[in-house]
CSV table of C-alpha atoms in Angstrom, one decimal:
chain,number,residue,atom,x,y,z
E,580,UNK,CA,0.0,0.0,0.0
E,581,UNK,CA,1.3,3.4,-1.0
E,582,UNK,CA,1.8,6.0,1.7
E,583,UNK,CA,-0.5,9.1,1.5
E,584,UNK,CA,1.0,12.5,0.8
E,585,UNK,CA,0.4,15.6,2.9
E,586,UNK,CA,-2.0,17.0,0.3
E,587,UNK,CA,-4.1,13.8,0.3
E,588,UNK,CA,-4.4,13.9,4.1
E,589,UNK,CA,-5.5,17.6,4.0
E,590,UNK,CA,-7.9,17.1,1.1
E,591,UNK,CA,-9.5,14.0,2.8
E,592,UNK,CA,-9.9,15.9,6.1
E,593,UNK,CA,-11.7,18.8,4.5
E,594,UNK,CA,-13.8,16.8,2.1
E,595,UNK,CA,-14.8,14.0,4.5
E,596,UNK,CA,-18.2,13.4,6.1
E,597,UNK,CA,-19.2,17.1,5.9
E,598,UNK,CA,-17.2,18.8,3.1
E,599,UNK,CA,-15.9,22.2,3.6
E,600,UNK,CA,-17.9,25.1,2.2
E,601,UNK,CA,-17.5,28.8,1.7
E,602,UNK,CA,-18.0,30.6,5.0
E,603,UNK,CA,-16.7,27.8,7.2
E,604,UNK,CA,-14.0,28.5,9.8
E,605,UNK,CA,-11.0,26.2,9.4
E,606,UNK,CA,-8.3,26.0,12.1
E,607,UNK,CA,-4.9,24.7,11.0
E,608,UNK,CA,-2.3,23.9,13.6
E,609,UNK,CA,1.2,24.8,12.7
E,610,UNK,CA,2.8,25.4,9.3
E,611,UNK,CA,3.9,22.0,8.3
E,612,UNK,CA,3.0,20.5,4.9
E,613,UNK,CA,-0.3,19.0,6.0
E,614,UNK,CA,-1.5,22.2,7.6
E,615,UNK,CA,-0.3,24.4,4.7
E,616,UNK,CA,-2.1,22.2,2.2
E,617,UNK,CA,-5.2,22.4,4.3
E,618,UNK,CA,-4.9,26.2,4.5
E,619,UNK,CA,-4.7,26.5,0.7
E,620,UNK,CA,-7.6,24.1,0.1
E,621,UNK,CA,-9.7,25.9,2.7
E,622,UNK,CA,-8.9,29.3,1.3
E,623,UNK,CA,-9.7,28.2,-2.2
E,624,UNK,CA,-13.1,26.9,-1.0
E,625,UNK,CA,-13.9,30.3,0.5
E,626,UNK,CA,-13.4,29.3,4.1
E,627,UNK,CA,-12.0,31.7,6.7
E,628,UNK,CA,-8.7,30.2,7.9
E,629,UNK,CA,-7.2,30.6,11.3
E,630,UNK,CA,-3.5,29.5,11.5
E,631,UNK,CA,-1.4,28.8,14.6
E,632,UNK,CA,2.4,28.7,14.8
E,633,UNK,CA,5.2,29.3,17.3
E,634,UNK,CA,6.7,31.8,14.8
E,635,UNK,CA,5.5,35.2,13.6
E,636,UNK,CA,7.6,34.8,10.5
E,637,UNK,CA,5.9,31.5,9.7
E,638,UNK,CA,2.5,33.1,10.3
E,639,UNK,CA,3.3,35.8,7.8
E,640,UNK,CA,3.9,33.1,5.2
E,641,UNK,CA,0.6,31.5,6.2
E,642,UNK,CA,-1.2,34.8,5.7
E,643,UNK,CA,0.3,35.0,2.2
E,644,UNK,CA,-1.3,31.6,1.5
E,645,UNK,CA,-4.7,32.6,2.7
E,646,UNK,CA,-4.9,32.6,6.5
E,647,UNK,CA,-7.1,35.5,7.7
E,648,UNK,CA,-6.4,35.1,11.4
E,649,UNK,CA,-3.0,34.3,12.9
E,650,UNK,CA,-2.3,33.0,16.4
E,651,UNK,CA,1.3,32.7,17.8
E,652,UNK,CA,0.7,30.0,20.4
E,653,UNK,CA,3.9,30.9,22.3
E,654,UNK,CA,2.4,34.4,22.9
E,655,UNK,CA,-1.2,33.1,23.2
E,656,UNK,CA,-0.9,29.7,25.0
E,657,UNK,CA,-4.7,29.6,25.4
E,658,UNK,CA,-5.2,29.7,21.6
E,659,UNK,CA,-8.5,27.8,21.9
E,660,UNK,CA,-10.0,30.9,23.6
E,661,UNK,CA,-8.7,33.1,20.8
E,662,UNK,CA,-10.3,30.8,18.3
E,663,UNK,CA,-13.6,31.2,20.1
E,664,UNK,CA,-13.2,35.0,20.0
E,665,UNK,CA,-12.5,35.0,16.3
E,666,UNK,CA,-15.5,32.8,15.6
E,667,UNK,CA,-17.8,35.0,17.8
E,668,UNK,CA,-18.1,32.1,20.3
E,669,UNK,CA,-19.2,29.6,17.7
E,670,UNK,CA,-16.0,27.6,17.2
E,671,UNK,CA,-14.3,26.3,14.1
E,672,UNK,CA,-16.1,24.0,11.6
E,673,UNK,CA,-13.0,22.1,10.7
E,674,UNK,CA,-9.8,21.7,12.7
E,675,UNK,CA,-6.6,20.1,11.2
E,676,UNK,CA,-5.1,18.5,14.3
E,677,UNK,CA,-1.5,17.5,13.8
E,678,UNK,CA,-0.3,18.0,17.3
E,679,UNK,CA,-2.0,15.0,18.9
E,680,UNK,CA,-1.8,14.6,22.7
E,681,UNK,CA,-0.3,18.0,23.3
E,682,UNK,CA,-3.0,19.9,21.4
E,683,UNK,CA,-6.1,17.7,21.1
E,684,UNK,CA,-7.9,19.1,24.1
E,685,UNK,CA,-7.5,22.7,22.9
E,686,UNK,CA,-8.6,21.6,19.4
E,687,UNK,CA,-11.8,20.0,20.8
E,688,UNK,CA,-12.5,23.2,22.8
E,689,UNK,CA,-12.0,25.2,19.5
E,690,UNK,CA,-14.5,23.1,17.6
E,691,UNK,CA,-18.1,24.3,16.9
E,692,UNK,CA,-20.5,22.6,19.3
E,693,UNK,CA,-22.6,19.9,17.6
E,694,UNK,CA,-21.1,20.1,14.2
E,695,UNK,CA,-17.3,20.8,14.4
E,696,UNK,CA,-14.8,18.3,13.1
E,697,UNK,CA,-11.4,17.7,14.6
E,698,UNK,CA,-9.5,15.9,12.0
E,699,UNK,CA,-6.7,14.0,13.8
E,700,UNK,CA,-3.8,13.7,11.3
E,701,UNK,CA,-0.7,13.7,13.4
E,702,UNK,CA,0.8,13.7,16.9
E,703,UNK,CA,3.9,15.8,17.1
E,704,UNK,CA,3.2,17.8,20.2
E,705,UNK,CA,4.2,16.5,23.6
E,706,UNK,CA,2.0,16.4,26.8
E,707,UNK,CA,-1.6,15.3,27.3
E,708,UNK,CA,-3.0,11.8,27.0
E,709,UNK,CA,-1.0,9.8,24.4
E,710,UNK,CA,-3.0,6.6,24.9
E,711,UNK,CA,-6.1,8.0,23.1
E,712,UNK,CA,-4.5,9.7,20.1
E,713,UNK,CA,-2.5,6.9,18.6
E,714,UNK,CA,-5.3,4.3,18.4
E,715,UNK,CA,-7.6,7.0,17.1
E,716,UNK,CA,-5.2,7.9,14.4
E,717,UNK,CA,-4.1,4.3,13.5
E,718,UNK,CA,-7.7,2.9,13.4
E,719,UNK,CA,-9.1,6.0,11.6
E,720,UNK,CA,-12.2,6.1,13.8
E,721,UNK,CA,-14.6,8.9,14.2
E,722,UNK,CA,-14.9,10.1,17.8
E,723,UNK,CA,-18.2,11.9,18.2
E,724,UNK,CA,-19.6,13.6,21.3
E,725,UNK,CA,-23.3,13.5,21.9
E,726,UNK,CA,-24.9,16.0,24.2
E,727,UNK,CA,-28.7,15.6,23.4
E,728,UNK,CA,-30.9,13.8,20.9
E,729,UNK,CA,-34.6,13.5,20.3
E,730,UNK,CA,-36.8,14.6,23.2
E,731,UNK,CA,-39.5,12.1,22.2
E,732,UNK,CA,-40.1,9.5,24.9
E,733,UNK,CA,-40.3,6.0,23.3
E,734,UNK,CA,-41.5,4.2,26.4
E,735,UNK,CA,-42.8,5.6,29.7
E,736,UNK,CA,-42.8,2.9,32.3
E,737,UNK,CA,-44.5,4.7,35.2
E,738,UNK,CA,-45.8,8.2,36.0
E,739,UNK,CA,-45.7,9.6,39.5
E,740,UNK,CA,-47.4,12.8,40.9
E,741,UNK,CA,-45.0,15.4,42.2
E,742,UNK,CA,-46.1,14.6,45.8
E,743,UNK,CA,-44.8,11.0,45.2
E,744,UNK,CA,-41.3,12.1,44.0
E,745,UNK,CA,-39.6,10.1,46.8
E,746,UNK,CA,-41.5,7.0,45.7
E,747,UNK,CA,-40.4,7.7,42.0
E,748,UNK,CA,-36.8,7.8,43.0
E,749,UNK,CA,-37.2,4.6,45.1
E,750,UNK,CA,-38.7,3.0,42.0
E,751,UNK,CA,-35.8,4.0,39.9
E,752,UNK,CA,-33.4,2.7,42.5
E,753,UNK,CA,-35.0,-0.8,42.2
E,754,UNK,CA,-34.0,-0.7,38.5
E,755,UNK,CA,-37.1,-2.6,37.4
E,756,UNK,CA,-38.3,0.1,35.0
E,757,UNK,CA,-38.1,-0.1,31.3
E,758,UNK,CA,-37.9,3.3,29.6
E,759,UNK,CA,-38.6,6.5,31.4
E,760,UNK,CA,-40.0,7.2,34.9
E,761,UNK,CA,-41.8,10.5,34.9
E,762,UNK,CA,-42.6,12.9,37.7
E,763,UNK,CA,-45.6,15.2,36.9
E,764,UNK,CA,-44.8,18.7,37.9
E,765,UNK,CA,-48.1,20.3,37.0
C-alpha cells in the first residue's frame, strides 16, 4: 500500500463526512506540509482560515497563502480561547489537528459545538494523553460527542405525581423500570 502524501491527508480531512464550504471556519495547527495544504484548500473553497504557529515569521507566510487570522501559540498559550473570540463564540467548523496529545484538548475546545470536526492527522506535540491519540489515528475512527438527541419518549414505564417524587426515586433505585420514569410537575 502506498503512503499518502500531505495534500491527500488535508484534502481528505476537509472533504470527509461534511465537506468544507464557503464561510466555514477552518483552524490549521502549525505550518507543516499537511497544515499548509489544508490552509490552501480551505482558502480556495472560500473558508476563513485561522492558523497557529510558534513563529510570527511563519504566520506571515501562512497569511500569504490565505490565512485570515494568525495566532502565535507561544504568545497566546490559550489559543483555543482566541479561536472562540475570532468565531464569535461559535468555534471552528474544521480543525486540522496535527499536534496530537499535546494539542487535542484545545482543538476540541475550539470546535463548533454539535457540528465541528477535529481531523486528527498527526501527533507531534508532547504532553496530554497519548493513549487516546495513537489508536484514534491508526484505526481512523470517528470520535463523536453526543450532548442531546430527540426529546420524544419512546417508552414511559410509570408516571408519579409530584407529591410522590420520593417513591419515584425509590422505584428508579430498584432498576425494574423499562424506559422512562416520569414525575408530573403540574
